[in-house]
């Protein structure tokens, strides 16, 4: 269902009354831009200043989440295999067999292998071309086990269980004789291959049977993923707590979660800092956003209550804003928060897969761009959305 611009504009005007602010100014995001009196911003329950960040680590899975988030930075993107496969969903961070198994990732069939071989951490993403008639798909996952031996055993056992289903046949993967791959119809191929303590899982599908092409896609995925894995070294679990929790205060500068639990998202598994390559797995338009990251000089992203991007400079931050706020066919631009004309806001036709929002604003201050989110099932503006935008602006202004 779409909500037309006139209706949304009226709602925006109503919401504006509760979040109004002055444009006579003290906060200066940059020369020639709108000036804002930060002291007058209406931020609701949010503190209009930076807040310290410390991740909740009270269990072994909490500790392993640090590694899973790190692993997302070197998980390849489905569009790197086929540029048409640019719609990604089901981004999953794993810390044991329990978090590996779900309706959106791996089936219950694989639980014993993950349990017996002591899965330590993993990441998973699913990509499609968004066309149900001529559907292309690529699932790519990295699973980390304690040793190379455990990784090899897990790859073999995953394949054995996959082939316990009748009617499947082996598929040779070019250049990778050690890949365990099989198919039931030569449209979809599932492959497991060990690489040190890791198992690379790839599931590729084409709209019509073409064993050679789908096997070629698997081979390309393995080539790229092994190269990416070789660029880093696994961090011993005992050393994970030595990694920084807030490099360059990126998390301190990001809006925290709502104090009244009104955020659309449930849980904080994706809270943390990411390299641009890791953040791309969450983006709606990853190919365009990757280009914008490069052009804007984005080198660090913090995911907290808001998603904060650090660009090269102010110009880069505004360029990134223009890409992050790009609307799809049935999306629409909605009114900016009053007194913050440099903020761009969007109403989505389809909810975000990871954080379940359908409205967001992109705030710019200095070299930073930030996405704050909102959600409503009625079509109204989330009454807290503008407060989040104002709070994020104030936080950035006061963090300098």
mmCIF file of C-alpha atoms in Angstrom:
data_model
loop_
_atom_site.group_PDB
_atom_site.id
_atom_site.type_symbol
_atom_site.label_atom_id
_atom_site.label_comp_id
_atom_site.label_asym_id
_atom_site.label_seq_id
_atom_site.Cartn_x
_atom_site.Cartn_y
_atom_site.Cartn_z
ATOM 1 C CA UNK A 1 0.000 0.000 0.000
ATOM 2 C CA UNK A 2 1.276 3.457 -0.870
ATOM 3 C CA UNK A 3 0.608 6.696 0.998
ATOM 4 C CA UNK A 4 0.344 9.665 -1.294
ATOM 5 C CA UNK A 5 2.431 12.763 -0.971
ATOM 6 C CA UNK A 6 -0.449 15.057 -0.017
ATOM 7 C CA UNK A 7 -1.556 12.858 2.859
ATOM 8 C CA UNK A 8 1.977 12.417 4.119
ATOM 9 C CA UNK A 9 2.649 16.137 3.832
ATOM 10 C CA UNK A 10 -0.330 16.885 6.073
ATOM 11 C CA UNK A 11 0.897 14.347 8.594
ATOM 12 C CA UNK A 12 4.371 15.862 8.420
ATOM 13 C CA UNK A 13 2.965 19.257 9.241
ATOM 14 C CA UNK A 14 1.151 17.825 12.237
ATOM 15 C CA UNK A 15 4.296 16.085 13.419
ATOM 16 C CA UNK A 16 6.269 19.287 12.946
ATOM 17 C CA UNK A 17 4.441 20.988 15.771
ATOM 18 C CA UNK A 18 5.950 18.610 18.316
ATOM 19 C CA UNK A 19 9.529 18.855 17.039
ATOM 20 C CA UNK A 20 9.897 22.460 15.900
ATOM 21 C CA UNK A 21 13.228 24.209 16.159
ATOM 22 C CA UNK A 22 14.728 27.559 15.331
ATOM 23 C CA UNK A 23 16.947 28.248 12.364
ATOM 24 C CA UNK A 24 18.737 31.132 14.050
ATOM 25 C CA UNK A 25 21.941 29.394 14.710
ATOM 26 C CA UNK A 26 24.849 28.173 16.576
ATOM 27 C CA UNK A 27 25.534 24.724 15.161
ATOM 28 C CA UNK A 28 27.333 25.115 11.832
ATOM 29 C CA UNK A 29 27.530 21.950 9.694
ATOM 30 C CA UNK A 30 29.549 23.704 7.035
ATOM 31 C CA UNK A 31 30.026 26.965 5.126
ATOM 32 C CA UNK A 32 26.986 28.105 3.168
ATOM 33 C CA UNK A 33 24.608 25.521 4.631
ATOM 34 C CA UNK A 34 21.565 25.908 6.859
ATOM 35 C CA UNK A 35 22.435 27.134 10.331
ATOM 36 C CA UNK A 36 20.724 25.546 13.279
ATOM 37 C CA UNK A 37 20.386 26.591 16.893
ATOM 38 C CA UNK A 38 21.151 23.235 18.461
ATOM 39 C CA UNK A 39 19.830 24.338 21.839
ATOM 40 C CA UNK A 40 16.301 24.654 20.443
ATOM 41 C CA UNK A 41 16.094 21.200 18.870
ATOM 42 C CA UNK A 42 13.316 19.009 20.234
ATOM 43 C CA UNK A 43 14.861 15.599 20.847
ATOM 44 C CA UNK A 44 12.192 13.961 22.989
ATOM 45 C CA UNK A 45 13.545 11.272 25.296
ATOM 46 C CA UNK A 46 16.929 11.264 23.551
ATOM 47 C CA UNK A 47 19.920 12.972 25.131
ATOM 48 C CA UNK A 48 21.118 15.644 22.651
ATOM 49 C CA UNK A 49 24.773 14.806 23.218
ATOM 50 C CA UNK A 50 27.208 11.947 22.584
ATOM 51 C CA UNK A 51 26.864 8.912 24.843
ATOM 52 C CA UNK A 52 29.459 6.289 25.699
ATOM 53 C CA UNK A 53 29.083 2.914 24.033
ATOM 54 C CA UNK A 54 29.900 -0.446 25.588
ATOM 55 C CA UNK A 55 28.600 -3.667 24.017
ATOM 56 C CA UNK A 56 26.669 -6.092 26.186
ATOM 57 C CA UNK A 57 28.988 -9.065 26.710
ATOM 58 C CA UNK A 58 27.581 -11.391 29.340
ATOM 59 C CA UNK A 59 27.901 -14.751 27.587
ATOM 60 C CA UNK A 60 30.037 -16.735 25.149
ATOM 61 C CA UNK A 61 27.634 -16.010 22.246
ATOM 62 C CA UNK A 62 27.956 -12.280 22.991
ATOM 63 C CA UNK A 63 31.725 -12.612 22.694
ATOM 64 C CA UNK A 64 31.468 -14.573 19.452
ATOM 65 C CA UNK A 65 29.231 -11.897 17.968
ATOM 66 C CA UNK A 66 32.304 -9.665 17.875
ATOM 67 C CA UNK A 67 33.925 -12.175 15.535
ATOM 68 C CA UNK A 68 30.755 -12.632 13.465
ATOM 69 C CA UNK A 69 30.525 -8.878 12.878
ATOM 70 C CA UNK A 70 34.199 -8.817 11.923
ATOM 71 C CA UNK A 71 33.629 -11.700 9.501
ATOM 72 C CA UNK A 72 30.878 -9.776 7.715
ATOM 73 C CA UNK A 73 33.554 -7.344 6.517
ATOM 74 C CA UNK A 74 35.126 -10.029 4.330
ATOM 75 C CA UNK A 75 32.024 -11.924 3.236
ATOM 76 C CA UNK A 76 31.710 -11.426 -0.524
ATOM 77 C CA UNK A 77 28.632 -9.751 -1.974
ATOM 78 C CA UNK A 78 26.325 -11.687 -4.324
ATOM 79 C CA UNK A 79 26.465 -8.862 -6.873
ATOM 80 C CA UNK A 80 30.203 -9.489 -7.236
ATOM 81 C CA UNK A 81 29.313 -12.799 -8.878
ATOM 82 C CA UNK A 82 26.400 -11.509 -10.945
ATOM 83 C CA UNK A 83 25.565 -7.804 -11.020
ATOM 84 C CA UNK A 84 21.882 -8.640 -11.458
ATOM 85 C CA UNK A 85 21.823 -10.280 -8.017
ATOM 86 C CA UNK A 86 21.692 -7.027 -6.076
ATOM 87 C CA UNK A 87 18.759 -7.499 -3.680
ATOM 88 C CA UNK A 88 20.146 -8.966 -0.469
ATOM 89 C CA UNK A 89 18.222 -10.208 2.559
ATOM 90 C CA UNK A 90 18.542 -12.512 5.557
ATOM 91 C CA UNK A 91 21.837 -11.095 6.796
ATOM 92 C CA UNK A 92 22.586 -13.508 9.644
ATOM 93 C CA UNK A 93 25.289 -13.354 12.317
ATOM 94 C CA UNK A 94 25.962 -16.739 13.934
ATOM 95 C CA UNK A 95 27.592 -17.652 17.226
ATOM 96 C CA UNK A 96 26.701 -21.351 17.569
ATOM 97 C CA UNK A 97 24.457 -24.029 16.100
ATOM 98 C CA UNK A 98 21.330 -22.477 17.582
ATOM 99 C CA UNK A 99 21.842 -19.136 15.824
ATOM 100 C CA UNK A 100 22.814 -20.889 12.594
ATOM 101 C CA UNK A 101 19.469 -22.657 12.253
ATOM 102 C CA UNK A 102 16.405 -20.647 11.236
ATOM 103 C CA UNK A 103 13.746 -20.404 8.563
ATOM 104 C CA UNK A 104 15.764 -17.635 6.915
ATOM 105 C CA UNK A 105 19.168 -19.328 6.861
ATOM 106 C CA UNK A 106 20.128 -22.983 7.393
ATOM 107 C CA UNK A 107 17.660 -25.848 7.908
ATOM 108 C CA UNK A 108 17.461 -28.026 11.016
ATOM 109 C CA UNK A 109 19.127 -30.805 9.024
ATOM 110 C CA UNK A 110 22.531 -29.169 9.556
ATOM 111 C CA UNK A 111 22.342 -28.616 13.311
ATOM 112 C CA UNK A 112 24.235 -31.829 14.301
ATOM 113 C CA UNK A 113 27.211 -30.915 12.100
ATOM 114 C CA UNK A 114 27.467 -27.422 13.557
ATOM 115 C CA UNK A 115 27.125 -28.804 17.079
ATOM 116 C CA UNK A 116 29.526 -31.740 16.762
ATOM 117 C CA UNK A 117 32.240 -29.643 15.116
ATOM 118 C CA UNK A 118 31.755 -26.693 17.490
ATOM 119 C CA UNK A 119 30.774 -23.866 15.184
ATOM 120 C CA UNK A 120 32.382 -20.722 16.617
ATOM 121 C CA UNK A 121 30.947 -17.966 14.421
ATOM 122 C CA UNK A 122 29.480 -17.427 11.002
ATOM 123 C CA UNK A 123 27.845 -15.030 8.579
ATOM 124 C CA UNK A 124 25.215 -15.578 5.893
ATOM 125 C CA UNK A 125 23.549 -13.474 3.214
ATOM 126 C CA UNK A 126 21.025 -14.304 0.505
ATOM 127 C CA UNK A 127 20.832 -12.392 -2.768
ATOM 128 C CA UNK A 128 18.370 -12.441 -5.673
ATOM 129 C CA UNK A 129 17.719 -10.484 -8.840
ATOM 130 C CA UNK A 130 14.249 -9.552 -7.569
ATOM 131 C CA UNK A 131 12.491 -11.184 -10.525
ATOM 132 C CA UNK A 132 10.157 -14.063 -9.688
ATOM 133 C CA UNK A 133 9.725 -15.069 -13.341
ATOM 134 C CA UNK A 134 13.424 -15.340 -14.160
ATOM 135 C CA UNK A 135 14.795 -15.800 -10.674
ATOM 136 C CA UNK A 136 18.504 -15.824 -9.984
ATOM 137 C CA UNK A 137 19.818 -16.493 -6.502
ATOM 138 C CA UNK A 138 23.090 -16.712 -4.648
ATOM 139 C CA UNK A 139 23.480 -17.587 -0.985
ATOM 140 C CA UNK A 140 26.957 -17.191 0.436
ATOM 141 C CA UNK A 141 28.063 -18.051 3.965
ATOM 142 C CA UNK A 142 31.292 -18.419 5.924
ATOM 143 C CA UNK A 143 31.346 -20.712 8.954
ATOM 144 C CA UNK A 144 34.311 -20.694 11.315
ATOM 145 C CA UNK A 145 35.313 -23.827 13.229
ATOM 146 C CA UNK A 146 38.061 -24.281 15.848
ATOM 147 C CA UNK A 147 40.590 -26.061 13.592
ATOM 148 C CA UNK A 148 41.334 -26.909 9.991
ATOM 149 C CA UNK A 149 40.456 -30.539 10.787
ATOM 150 C CA UNK A 150 37.049 -29.538 12.132
ATOM 151 C CA UNK A 151 36.446 -27.396 9.058
ATOM 152 C CA UNK A 152 37.184 -30.266 6.672
ATOM 153 C CA UNK A 153 34.996 -32.639 8.683
ATOM 154 C CA UNK A 154 32.128 -30.156 8.715
ATOM 155 C CA UNK A 155 32.293 -29.602 4.930
ATOM 156 C CA UNK A 156 32.156 -33.359 4.300
ATOM 157 C CA UNK A 157 29.320 -33.894 6.754
ATOM 158 C CA UNK A 158 27.238 -31.001 5.438
ATOM 159 C CA UNK A 159 27.541 -32.489 1.956
ATOM 160 C CA UNK A 160 26.629 -35.988 3.152
ATOM 161 C CA UNK A 161 23.484 -34.690 4.804
ATOM 162 C CA UNK A 162 22.557 -32.650 1.733
ATOM 163 C CA UNK A 163 22.841 -35.751 -0.423
ATOM 164 C CA UNK A 164 20.721 -37.796 1.947
ATOM 165 C CA UNK A 165 17.805 -36.361 -0.033
ATOM 166 C CA UNK A 166 17.020 -38.724 -2.941
ATOM 167 C CA UNK A 167 17.528 -37.679 -6.526
ATOM 168 C CA UNK A 168 20.617 -35.520 -6.082
ATOM 169 C CA UNK A 169 23.775 -35.940 -8.125
ATOM 170 C CA UNK A 170 27.335 -34.587 -7.766
ATOM 171 C CA UNK A 171 28.359 -31.453 -9.648
ATOM 172 C CA UNK A 172 31.985 -30.696 -10.496
ATOM 173 C CA UNK A 173 33.089 -27.149 -9.663
ATOM 174 C CA UNK A 174 35.722 -25.892 -12.148
ATOM 175 C CA UNK A 175 39.101 -25.391 -10.520
ATOM 176 C CA UNK A 176 37.941 -26.767 -7.178
ATOM 177 C CA UNK A 177 38.049 -30.565 -7.117
ATOM 178 C CA UNK A 178 37.771 -30.501 -3.317
ATOM 179 C CA UNK A 179 34.418 -28.673 -3.385
ATOM 180 C CA UNK A 180 31.523 -30.864 -2.291
ATOM 181 C CA UNK A 181 28.703 -29.839 -4.625
ATOM 182 C CA UNK A 182 25.437 -31.413 -5.724
ATOM 183 C CA UNK A 183 22.130 -30.646 -7.403
ATOM 184 C CA UNK A 184 18.705 -32.185 -7.899
ATOM 185 C CA UNK A 185 17.747 -30.296 -11.064
ATOM 186 C CA UNK A 186 20.847 -28.509 -12.428
ATOM 187 C CA UNK A 187 19.107 -25.194 -11.745
ATOM 188 C CA UNK A 188 20.269 -25.013 -8.126
ATOM 189 C CA UNK A 189 23.640 -26.204 -6.842
ATOM 190 C CA UNK A 190 24.723 -26.373 -3.200
ATOM 191 C CA UNK A 191 28.437 -26.452 -2.442
ATOM 192 C CA UNK A 192 30.626 -26.810 0.656
ATOM 193 C CA UNK A 193 34.370 -26.322 0.676
ATOM 194 C CA UNK A 194 36.809 -26.091 3.579
ATOM 195 C CA UNK A 195 39.423 -23.338 3.637
ATOM 196 C CA UNK A 196 41.522 -23.567 6.774
ATOM 197 C CA UNK A 197 39.158 -23.462 9.761
ATOM 198 C CA UNK A 198 36.404 -22.011 7.567
ATOM 199 C CA UNK A 199 33.695 -23.666 5.518
ATOM 200 C CA UNK A 200 32.504 -21.651 2.539
ATOM 201 C CA UNK A 201 28.892 -22.457 1.692
ATOM 202 C CA UNK A 202 27.496 -21.363 -1.662
ATOM 203 C CA UNK A 203 24.046 -22.028 -3.072
ATOM 204 C CA UNK A 204 23.467 -20.712 -6.583
ATOM 205 C CA UNK A 205 20.332 -20.896 -8.706
ATOM 206 C CA UNK A 206 19.328 -19.952 -12.256
ATOM 207 C CA UNK A 207 15.831 -19.790 -13.776
ATOM 208 C CA UNK A 208 16.543 -22.690 -16.180
ATOM 209 C CA UNK A 209 18.736 -25.813 -15.872
ATOM 210 C CA UNK A 210 22.310 -24.981 -16.825
ATOM 211 C CA UNK A 211 24.759 -27.031 -14.798
ATOM 212 C CA UNK A 212 27.848 -25.496 -16.407
ATOM 213 C CA UNK A 213 26.748 -21.919 -15.724
ATOM 214 C CA UNK A 214 25.618 -22.471 -12.155
ATOM 215 C CA UNK A 215 28.821 -24.410 -11.422
ATOM 216 C CA UNK A 216 30.793 -21.507 -12.903
ATOM 217 C CA UNK A 217 29.020 -19.091 -10.569
ATOM 218 C CA UNK A 218 29.896 -21.312 -7.608
ATOM 219 C CA UNK A 219 33.535 -21.437 -8.740
ATOM 220 C CA UNK A 220 33.704 -17.649 -9.008
ATOM 221 C CA UNK A 221 32.179 -17.291 -5.534
ATOM 222 C CA UNK A 222 34.759 -19.687 -4.069
ATOM 223 C CA UNK A 223 37.643 -17.902 -5.817
ATOM 224 C CA UNK A 224 36.586 -14.498 -4.521
ATOM 225 C CA UNK A 225 35.764 -15.728 -1.032
ATOM 226 C CA UNK A 226 39.016 -17.624 -0.510
ATOM 227 C CA UNK A 227 40.980 -14.584 -1.683
ATOM 228 C CA UNK A 228 39.072 -12.408 0.787
ATOM 229 C CA UNK A 229 39.682 -14.867 3.617
ATOM 230 C CA UNK A 230 43.389 -14.922 2.831
ATOM 231 C CA UNK A 231 43.559 -11.154 3.380
ATOM 232 C CA UNK A 232 42.950 -11.585 7.116
ATOM 233 C CA UNK A 233 43.811 -13.897 9.990
ATOM 234 C CA UNK A 234 41.297 -15.444 12.372
ATOM 235 C CA UNK A 235 41.354 -13.671 15.726
ATOM 236 C CA UNK A 236 41.733 -16.122 18.640
ATOM 237 C CA UNK A 237 38.572 -16.037 20.736
ATOM 238 C CA UNK A 238 40.607 -15.117 23.803
ATOM 239 C CA UNK A 239 41.785 -11.972 22.000
ATOM 240 C CA UNK A 240 38.390 -10.700 20.848
ATOM 241 C CA UNK A 241 37.973 -8.527 23.932
ATOM 242 C CA UNK A 242 41.208 -6.775 22.989
ATOM 243 C CA UNK A 243 39.651 -5.422 19.795
ATOM 244 C CA UNK A 244 38.439 -1.820 20.013
ATOM 245 C CA UNK A 245 34.752 -1.405 20.784
ATOM 246 C CA UNK A 246 34.458 2.174 19.520
ATOM 247 C CA UNK A 247 37.221 3.169 17.091
ATOM 248 C CA UNK A 248 37.493 6.933 16.624
ATOM 249 C CA UNK A 249 34.293 7.363 18.692
ATOM 250 C CA UNK A 250 32.090 6.298 15.781
ATOM 251 C CA UNK A 251 29.648 4.567 18.167
ATOM 252 C CA UNK A 252 29.715 7.422 20.673
ATOM 253 C CA UNK A 253 28.618 9.761 17.887
ATOM 254 C CA UNK A 254 25.727 7.537 16.779
ATOM 255 C CA UNK A 255 22.216 7.869 18.176
ATOM 256 C CA UNK A 256 21.678 5.188 20.843
ATOM 257 C CA UNK A 257 18.685 2.867 20.973
ATOM 258 C CA UNK A 258 15.421 4.427 22.115
ATOM 259 C CA UNK A 259 15.162 4.760 25.899
ATOM 260 C CA UNK A 260 11.468 3.828 25.671
ATOM 261 C CA UNK A 261 12.092 0.747 23.452
ATOM 262 C CA UNK A 262 10.198 2.334 20.542
ATOM 263 C CA UNK A 263 12.761 1.369 17.891
ATOM 264 C CA UNK A 264 11.418 -0.756 15.018
ATOM 265 C CA UNK A 265 14.244 -3.268 15.345
ATOM 266 C CA UNK A 266 14.319 -6.051 17.918
ATOM 267 C CA UNK A 267 17.690 -6.933 19.396
ATOM 268 C CA UNK A 268 21.095 -5.408 18.871
ATOM 269 C CA UNK A 269 23.044 -8.182 17.131
ATOM 270 C CA UNK A 270 24.163 -5.804 14.374
ATOM 271 C CA UNK A 271 25.266 -3.076 16.810
ATOM 272 C CA UNK A 272 28.933 -2.375 16.274
ATOM 273 C CA UNK A 273 31.368 -0.845 13.831
ATOM 274 C CA UNK A 274 31.903 -2.109 10.302
ATOM 275 C CA UNK A 275 34.143 -1.496 7.371
ATOM 276 C CA UNK A 276 32.268 -0.247 4.295
ATOM 277 C CA UNK A 277 32.412 -3.761 2.818
ATOM 278 C CA UNK A 278 30.522 -5.143 5.805
ATOM 279 C CA UNK A 279 27.923 -2.381 5.832
ATOM 280 C CA UNK A 280 27.085 -3.031 2.172
ATOM 281 C CA UNK A 281 25.368 -6.292 3.154
ATOM 282 C CA UNK A 282 22.681 -4.205 4.888
ATOM 283 C CA UNK A 283 22.133 -1.639 2.135
ATOM 284 C CA UNK A 284 19.094 -1.553 -0.174
ATOM 285 C CA UNK A 285 21.114 -0.511 -3.237
ATOM 286 C CA UNK A 286 24.525 -2.063 -2.587
ATOM 287 C CA UNK A 287 26.050 -1.477 -6.018
ATOM 288 C CA UNK A 288 25.200 2.230 -6.003
ATOM 289 C CA UNK A 289 26.138 2.599 -2.349
ATOM 290 C CA UNK A 290 29.537 0.945 -2.897
ATOM 291 C CA UNK A 291 30.251 3.488 -5.639
ATOM 292 C CA UNK A 292 29.131 6.288 -3.318
ATOM 293 C CA UNK A 293 31.328 4.938 -0.524
ATOM 294 C CA UNK A 294 34.316 5.098 -2.855
ATOM 295 C CA UNK A 295 33.464 8.571 -4.178
ATOM 296 C CA UNK A 296 32.700 9.944 -0.705
ATOM 297 C CA UNK A 297 35.709 8.378 0.990
ATOM 298 C CA UNK A 298 33.657 6.414 3.529
ATOM 299 C CA UNK A 299 36.040 4.438 5.723
ATOM 300 C CA UNK A 300 34.034 3.552 8.851
ATOM 301 C CA UNK A 301 30.401 2.840 9.751
ATOM 302 C CA UNK A 302 28.814 2.532 13.176
ATOM 303 C CA UNK A 303 25.500 0.738 13.604
ATOM 304 C CA UNK A 304 23.698 1.717 16.783
ATOM 305 C CA UNK A 305 20.206 3.217 17.111
ATOM 306 C CA UNK A 306 21.241 5.176 14.025
ATOM 307 C CA UNK A 307 23.618 4.105 11.268
ATOM 308 C CA UNK A 308 26.518 6.555 11.109
ATOM 309 C CA UNK A 309 28.828 6.837 8.093
ATOM 310 C CA UNK A 310 32.164 8.668 8.212
ATOM 311 C CA UNK A 311 33.011 10.267 4.869
ATOM 312 C CA UNK A 312 36.117 12.097 3.710
ATOM 313 C CA UNK A 313 34.615 15.552 4.212
ATOM 314 C CA UNK A 314 31.365 17.528 4.173
ATOM 315 C CA UNK A 315 31.025 17.314 0.414
ATOM 316 C CA UNK A 316 31.423 13.549 0.597
ATOM 317 C CA UNK A 317 28.786 13.311 3.336
ATOM 318 C CA UNK A 318 26.252 15.217 1.224
ATOM 319 C CA UNK A 319 27.019 13.090 -1.805
ATOM 320 C CA UNK A 320 26.443 9.974 0.280
ATOM 321 C CA UNK A 321 23.174 11.426 1.575
ATOM 322 C CA UNK A 322 21.893 11.810 -1.991
ATOM 323 C CA UNK A 323 22.502 8.118 -2.650
ATOM 324 C CA UNK A 324 21.206 6.825 0.682
ATOM 325 C CA UNK A 325 18.011 8.836 0.206
ATOM 326 C CA UNK A 326 17.408 7.671 -3.349
ATOM 327 C CA UNK A 327 13.829 6.483 -3.762
ATOM 328 C CA UNK A 328 12.637 3.344 -5.478
ATOM 329 C CA UNK A 329 9.622 3.080 -7.770
ATOM 330 C CA UNK A 330 6.985 3.270 -5.042
ATOM 331 C CA UNK A 331 8.941 5.146 -2.369
ATOM 332 C CA UNK A 332 8.480 8.850 -1.743
ATOM 333 C CA UNK A 333 10.338 11.796 -0.293
ATOM 334 C CA UNK A 334 8.586 13.250 2.747
ATOM 335 C CA UNK A 335 9.010 16.578 4.506
ATOM 336 C CA UNK A 336 12.280 17.350 6.248
ATOM 337 C CA UNK A 337 12.191 17.907 10.006
ATOM 338 C CA UNK A 338 11.313 21.535 10.718
ATOM 339 C CA UNK A 339 14.414 23.650 11.152
ATOM 340 C CA UNK A 340 16.628 20.956 9.619
ATOM 341 C CA UNK A 341 16.280 21.605 5.871
ATOM 342 C CA UNK A 342 19.479 19.756 5.037
ATOM 343 C CA UNK A 343 17.943 16.495 6.320
ATOM 344 C CA UNK A 344 16.283 14.288 3.688
ATOM 345 C CA UNK A 345 13.508 11.872 4.683
ATOM 346 C CA UNK A 346 11.947 8.954 2.805
ATOM 347 C CA UNK A 347 8.825 6.794 3.122
ATOM 348 C CA UNK A 348 9.515 3.265 1.874
ATOM 349 C CA UNK A 349 6.975 1.121 0.087
ATOM 350 C CA UNK A 350 8.641 -2.061 1.404
ATOM 351 C CA UNK A 351 10.047 -2.471 4.899
ATOM 352 C CA UNK A 352 13.750 -2.881 5.512
ATOM 353 C CA UNK A 353 14.663 -6.541 5.989
ATOM 354 C CA UNK A 354 17.097 -6.116 8.874
ATOM 355 C CA UNK A 355 15.628 -3.368 11.047
ATOM 356 C CA UNK A 356 11.954 -3.435 10.020
ATOM 357 C CA UNK A 357 11.608 0.271 9.278
ATOM 358 C CA UNK A 358 9.562 1.966 6.578
ATOM 359 C CA UNK A 359 10.602 5.580 7.156
ATOM 360 C CA UNK A 360 14.010 7.134 7.573
ATOM 361 C CA UNK A 361 15.882 10.416 7.496
ATOM 362 C CA UNK A 362 19.471 11.040 6.411
ATOM 363 C CA UNK A 363 21.190 13.647 8.569
ATOM 364 C CA UNK A 364 24.438 15.364 7.573
ATOM 365 C CA UNK A 365 26.828 17.205 9.854
ATOM 366 C CA UNK A 366 30.482 17.796 9.062
ATOM 367 C CA UNK A 367 32.011 14.671 7.520
ATOM 368 C CA UNK A 368 29.230 12.428 8.852
ATOM 369 C CA UNK A 369 25.988 11.164 7.339
ATOM 370 C CA UNK A 370 23.565 9.293 9.567
ATOM 371 C CA UNK A 371 20.389 7.312 8.938
ATOM 372 C CA UNK A 372 17.721 7.450 11.636
ATOM 373 C CA UNK A 373 14.670 5.246 11.264
ATOM 374 C CA UNK A 374 10.988 5.021 12.098
ATOM 375 C CA UNK A 375 8.083 2.676 11.563
ATOM 376 C CA UNK A 376 4.311 2.741 11.553
ATOM 377 C CA UNK A 377 1.687 0.290 10.370
ATOM 378 C CA UNK A 378 -0.937 2.996 9.819
ATOM 379 C CA UNK A 379 0.734 5.128 7.164
ATOM 380 C CA UNK A 380 1.241 8.021 9.571
ATOM 381 C CA UNK A 381 4.643 9.478 10.239
ATOM 382 C CA UNK A 382 6.385 7.879 13.168
ATOM 383 C CA UNK A 383 6.050 10.684 15.744
ATOM 384 C CA UNK A 384 9.568 9.961 17.035
ATOM 385 C CA UNK A 385 11.315 10.043 13.641
ATOM 386 C CA UNK A 386 11.929 13.799 13.635
ATOM 387 C CA UNK A 387 13.076 13.686 17.248
ATOM 388 C CA UNK A 388 15.637 11.064 16.299
ATOM 389 C CA UNK A 389 16.853 13.235 13.432
ATOM 390 C CA UNK A 390 17.137 16.256 15.732
ATOM 391 C CA UNK A 391 18.936 14.224 18.401
ATOM 392 C CA UNK A 392 21.399 12.799 15.896
ATOM 393 C CA UNK A 393 22.148 16.269 14.561
ATOM 394 C CA UNK A 394 22.715 17.585 18.090
ATOM 395 C CA UNK A 395 24.935 14.623 18.966
ATOM 396 C CA UNK A 396 27.155 15.252 15.958
ATOM 397 C CA UNK A 397 27.263 18.986 16.607
ATOM 398 C CA UNK A 398 28.339 18.433 20.217
ATOM 399 C CA UNK A 399 30.868 15.708 19.400
ATOM 400 C CA UNK A 400 33.208 18.082 17.624
#
